[in-house]
Amino acid sequence: MTIDLIDLTTGSLGLSNASVETRDTAKQLLQLSQNVITNIAGQLTRLGSQYSALEHNLDNSMVLQYNLTTIESNIRDADMGKETMLLAINKVLTEATYSLHKFSDDQKQHFEKVLFE
């Protein structure tokens, strides 16, 4: 999108040599003033339209940023859940291994006690 600035100096609007000395020049000045007002109104309308388009794009960008942040958070939450699950699995496996070793040692001691008594 290109935003063109307009030149609103009296020279560019044709008002630099404006005169109201005679009735004809006053009428010409009124007609020229009306043309200038129409031109400026058109330019303001165009700029307003461009401004609205920019606001719309900004709003869309903000929604996109919010959605990306939410998605990133969900991914991090899922990763954290996976890590927590793996930690729990490892803890259960470690405790199970410890319990098996303890049970095995207890059985060995019980067997030795029964045999050697």
PDB file of C-alpha atoms in Angstrom:
ATOM      1  CA  MET A   1       0.000   0.000   0.000  1.00  0.00           C
ATOM      2  CA  THR A   2       1.315   3.396  -0.934  1.00  0.00           C
ATOM      3  CA  ILE A   3       0.204   6.533   0.850  1.00  0.00           C
ATOM      4  CA  ASP A   4       0.773   9.607  -1.255  1.00  0.00           C
ATOM      5  CA  LEU A   5       0.882  12.945   0.502  1.00  0.00           C
ATOM      6  CA  ILE A   6      -0.728  15.818  -1.320  1.00  0.00           C
ATOM      7  CA  ASP A   7       0.673  19.313  -1.637  1.00  0.00           C
ATOM      8  CA  LEU A   8      -1.759  21.751  -0.041  1.00  0.00           C
ATOM      9  CA  THR A   9       0.242  24.933  -0.453  1.00  0.00           C
ATOM     10  CA  THR A  10      -1.580  27.924  -1.924  1.00  0.00           C
ATOM     11  CA  GLY A  11       0.646  27.713  -4.996  1.00  0.00           C
ATOM     12  CA  SER A  12      -0.237  24.081  -5.706  1.00  0.00           C
ATOM     13  CA  LEU A  13      -3.932  24.783  -5.140  1.00  0.00           C
ATOM     14  CA  GLY A  14      -3.865  27.758  -7.517  1.00  0.00           C
ATOM     15  CA  LEU A  15      -4.667  30.251  -4.784  1.00  0.00           C
ATOM     16  CA  SER A  16      -1.363  32.130  -4.736  1.00  0.00           C
ATOM     17  CA  ASN A  17      -2.602  34.852  -7.115  1.00  0.00           C
ATOM     18  CA  ALA A  18      -6.158  34.937  -5.756  1.00  0.00           C
ATOM     19  CA  SER A  19      -7.852  38.253  -5.993  1.00  0.00           C
ATOM     20  CA  VAL A  20     -11.288  39.599  -5.151  1.00  0.00           C
ATOM     21  CA  GLU A  21     -10.791  42.994  -6.789  1.00  0.00           C
ATOM     22  CA  THR A  22     -13.504  42.474  -9.357  1.00  0.00           C
ATOM     23  CA  ARG A  23     -16.702  40.555  -9.429  1.00  0.00           C
ATOM     24  CA  ASP A  24     -15.369  38.156 -12.090  1.00  0.00           C
ATOM     25  CA  THR A  25     -12.164  37.365 -10.172  1.00  0.00           C
ATOM     26  CA  ALA A  26     -14.216  36.817  -6.994  1.00  0.00           C
ATOM     27  CA  LYS A  27     -16.449  34.348  -8.885  1.00  0.00           C
ATOM     28  CA  GLN A  28     -13.376  32.583 -10.257  1.00  0.00           C
ATOM     29  CA  LEU A  29     -11.940  32.426  -6.734  1.00  0.00           C
ATOM     30  CA  LEU A  30     -15.189  30.958  -5.404  1.00  0.00           C
ATOM     31  CA  GLN A  31     -15.232  28.334  -8.163  1.00  0.00           C
ATOM     32  CA  LEU A  32     -11.548  27.556  -7.552  1.00  0.00           C
ATOM     33  CA  SER A  33     -12.200  27.332  -3.803  1.00  0.00           C
ATOM     34  CA  GLN A  34     -15.063  24.906  -4.425  1.00  0.00           C
ATOM     35  CA  ASN A  35     -12.785  22.778  -6.632  1.00  0.00           C
ATOM     36  CA  VAL A  36     -10.078  22.839  -3.939  1.00  0.00           C
ATOM     37  CA  ILE A  37     -12.590  21.789  -1.256  1.00  0.00           C
ATOM     38  CA  THR A  38     -13.839  18.943  -3.465  1.00  0.00           C
ATOM     39  CA  ASN A  39     -10.270  17.834  -4.176  1.00  0.00           C
ATOM     40  CA  ILE A  40      -9.295  17.939  -0.497  1.00  0.00           C
ATOM     41  CA  ALA A  41     -12.472  16.048   0.510  1.00  0.00           C
ATOM     42  CA  GLY A  42     -11.610  13.335  -2.023  1.00  0.00           C
ATOM     43  CA  GLN A  43      -8.058  13.127  -0.699  1.00  0.00           C
ATOM     44  CA  LEU A  44      -9.329  12.909   2.894  1.00  0.00           C
ATOM     45  CA  THR A  45     -11.714  10.133   1.887  1.00  0.00           C
ATOM     46  CA  ARG A  46      -8.869   8.218   0.241  1.00  0.00           C
ATOM     47  CA  LEU A  47      -6.613   8.716   3.273  1.00  0.00           C
ATOM     48  CA  GLY A  48      -9.437   7.635   5.594  1.00  0.00           C
ATOM     49  CA  SER A  49      -9.911   4.484   3.545  1.00  0.00           C
ATOM     50  CA  GLN A  50      -6.190   3.726   3.663  1.00  0.00           C
ATOM     51  CA  TYR A  51      -6.145   4.387   7.409  1.00  0.00           C
ATOM     52  CA  SER A  52      -9.032   1.954   7.901  1.00  0.00           C
ATOM     53  CA  ALA A  53      -7.193  -0.670   5.852  1.00  0.00           C
ATOM     54  CA  LEU A  54      -4.064  -0.181   7.965  1.00  0.00           C
ATOM     55  CA  GLU A  55      -6.099  -0.492  11.171  1.00  0.00           C
ATOM     56  CA  HIS A  56      -7.668  -3.685   9.842  1.00  0.00           C
ATOM     57  CA  ASN A  57      -4.228  -5.103   9.007  1.00  0.00           C
ATOM     58  CA  LEU A  58      -2.935  -4.116  12.451  1.00  0.00           C
ATOM     59  CA  ASP A  59      -5.904  -5.809  14.139  1.00  0.00           C
ATOM     60  CA  ASN A  60      -5.302  -8.956  12.086  1.00  0.00           C
ATOM     61  CA  SER A  61      -1.612  -8.885  13.001  1.00  0.00           C
ATOM     62  CA  MET A  62      -2.460  -8.559  16.684  1.00  0.00           C
ATOM     63  CA  VAL A  63      -4.888 -11.509  16.478  1.00  0.00           C
ATOM     64  CA  LEU A  64      -2.215 -13.530  14.660  1.00  0.00           C
ATOM     65  CA  GLN A  65       0.343 -12.677  17.347  1.00  0.00           C
ATOM     66  CA  TYR A  66      -2.101 -13.686  20.097  1.00  0.00           C
ATOM     67  CA  ASN A  67      -2.876 -16.977  18.318  1.00  0.00           C
ATOM     68  CA  LEU A  68       0.812 -17.752  17.834  1.00  0.00           C
ATOM     69  CA  THR A  69       1.486 -17.033  21.514  1.00  0.00           C
ATOM     70  CA  THR A  70      -1.393 -19.316  22.504  1.00  0.00           C
ATOM     71  CA  ILE A  71      -0.170 -22.080  20.210  1.00  0.00           C
ATOM     72  CA  GLU A  72       3.379 -21.756  21.545  1.00  0.00           C
ATOM     73  CA  SER A  73       2.032 -21.963  25.104  1.00  0.00           C
ATOM     74  CA  ASN A  74       0.019 -25.080  24.244  1.00  0.00           C
ATOM     75  CA  ILE A  75       3.087 -26.709  22.711  1.00  0.00           C
ATOM     76  CA  ARG A  76       5.152 -25.857  25.798  1.00  0.00           C
ATOM     77  CA  ASP A  77       2.368 -27.246  28.017  1.00  0.00           C
ATOM     78  CA  ALA A  78       2.325 -30.470  26.001  1.00  0.00           C
ATOM     79  CA  ASP A  79       6.122 -30.730  26.192  1.00  0.00           C
ATOM     80  CA  MET A  80       5.970 -30.150  29.944  1.00  0.00           C
ATOM     81  CA  GLY A  81       3.266 -32.817  30.262  1.00  0.00           C
ATOM     82  CA  LYS A  82       5.400 -35.266  28.286  1.00  0.00           C
ATOM     83  CA  GLU A  83       8.445 -34.566  30.457  1.00  0.00           C
ATOM     84  CA  THR A  84       6.346 -34.985  33.618  1.00  0.00           C
ATOM     85  CA  MET A  85       4.965 -38.277  32.297  1.00  0.00           C
ATOM     86  CA  LEU A  86       8.468 -39.560  31.479  1.00  0.00           C
ATOM     87  CA  LEU A  87       9.656 -38.539  34.933  1.00  0.00           C
ATOM     88  CA  ALA A  88       6.751 -40.418  36.527  1.00  0.00           C
ATOM     89  CA  ILE A  89       7.440 -43.504  34.386  1.00  0.00           C
ATOM     90  CA  ASN A  90      11.118 -43.453  35.358  1.00  0.00           C
ATOM     91  CA  LYS A  91      10.193 -43.049  39.015  1.00  0.00           C
ATOM     92  CA  VAL A  92       7.822 -46.030  38.845  1.00  0.00           C
ATOM     93  CA  LEU A  93      10.435 -48.130  37.046  1.00  0.00           C
ATOM     94  CA  THR A  94      13.095 -47.154  39.593  1.00  0.00           C
ATOM     95  CA  GLU A  95      10.800 -48.009  42.506  1.00  0.00           C
ATOM     96  CA  ALA A  96       9.793 -51.290  40.838  1.00  0.00           C
ATOM     97  CA  THR A  97      13.439 -52.223  40.318  1.00  0.00           C
ATOM     98  CA  TYR A  98      14.219 -51.347  43.920  1.00  0.00           C
ATOM     99  CA  SER A  99      11.227 -53.397  45.115  1.00  0.00           C
ATOM    100  CA  LEU A 100      12.293 -56.409  43.015  1.00  0.00           C
ATOM    101  CA  HIS A 101      15.836 -56.224  44.398  1.00  0.00           C
ATOM    102  CA  LYS A 102      14.531 -55.902  47.944  1.00  0.00           C
ATOM    103  CA  PHE A 103      12.100 -58.781  47.424  1.00  0.00           C
ATOM    104  CA  SER A 104      14.889 -60.884  45.928  1.00  0.00           C
ATOM    105  CA  ASP A 105      17.212 -60.080  48.849  1.00  0.00           C
ATOM    106  CA  ASP A 106      14.444 -60.825  51.345  1.00  0.00           C
ATOM    107  CA  GLN A 107      13.696 -64.149  49.664  1.00  0.00           C
ATOM    108  CA  LYS A 108      17.406 -65.011  49.622  1.00  0.00           C
ATOM    109  CA  GLN A 109      17.791 -64.197  53.304  1.00  0.00           C
ATOM    110  CA  HIS A 110      14.639 -66.151  54.163  1.00  0.00           C
ATOM    111  CA  PHE A 111      15.838 -69.143  52.119  1.00  0.00           C
ATOM    112  CA  GLU A 112      19.288 -69.025  53.759  1.00  0.00           C
ATOM    113  CA  LYS A 113      17.689 -68.729  57.180  1.00  0.00           C
ATOM    114  CA  VAL A 114      15.481 -71.793  56.536  1.00  0.00           C
ATOM    115  CA  LEU A 115      18.389 -73.842  55.115  1.00  0.00           C
ATOM    116  CA  PHE A 116      20.964 -73.035  57.757  1.00  0.00           C
ATOM    117  CA  GLU A 117      18.834 -73.273  60.842  1.00  0.00           C
TER     118      GLU A 117
END
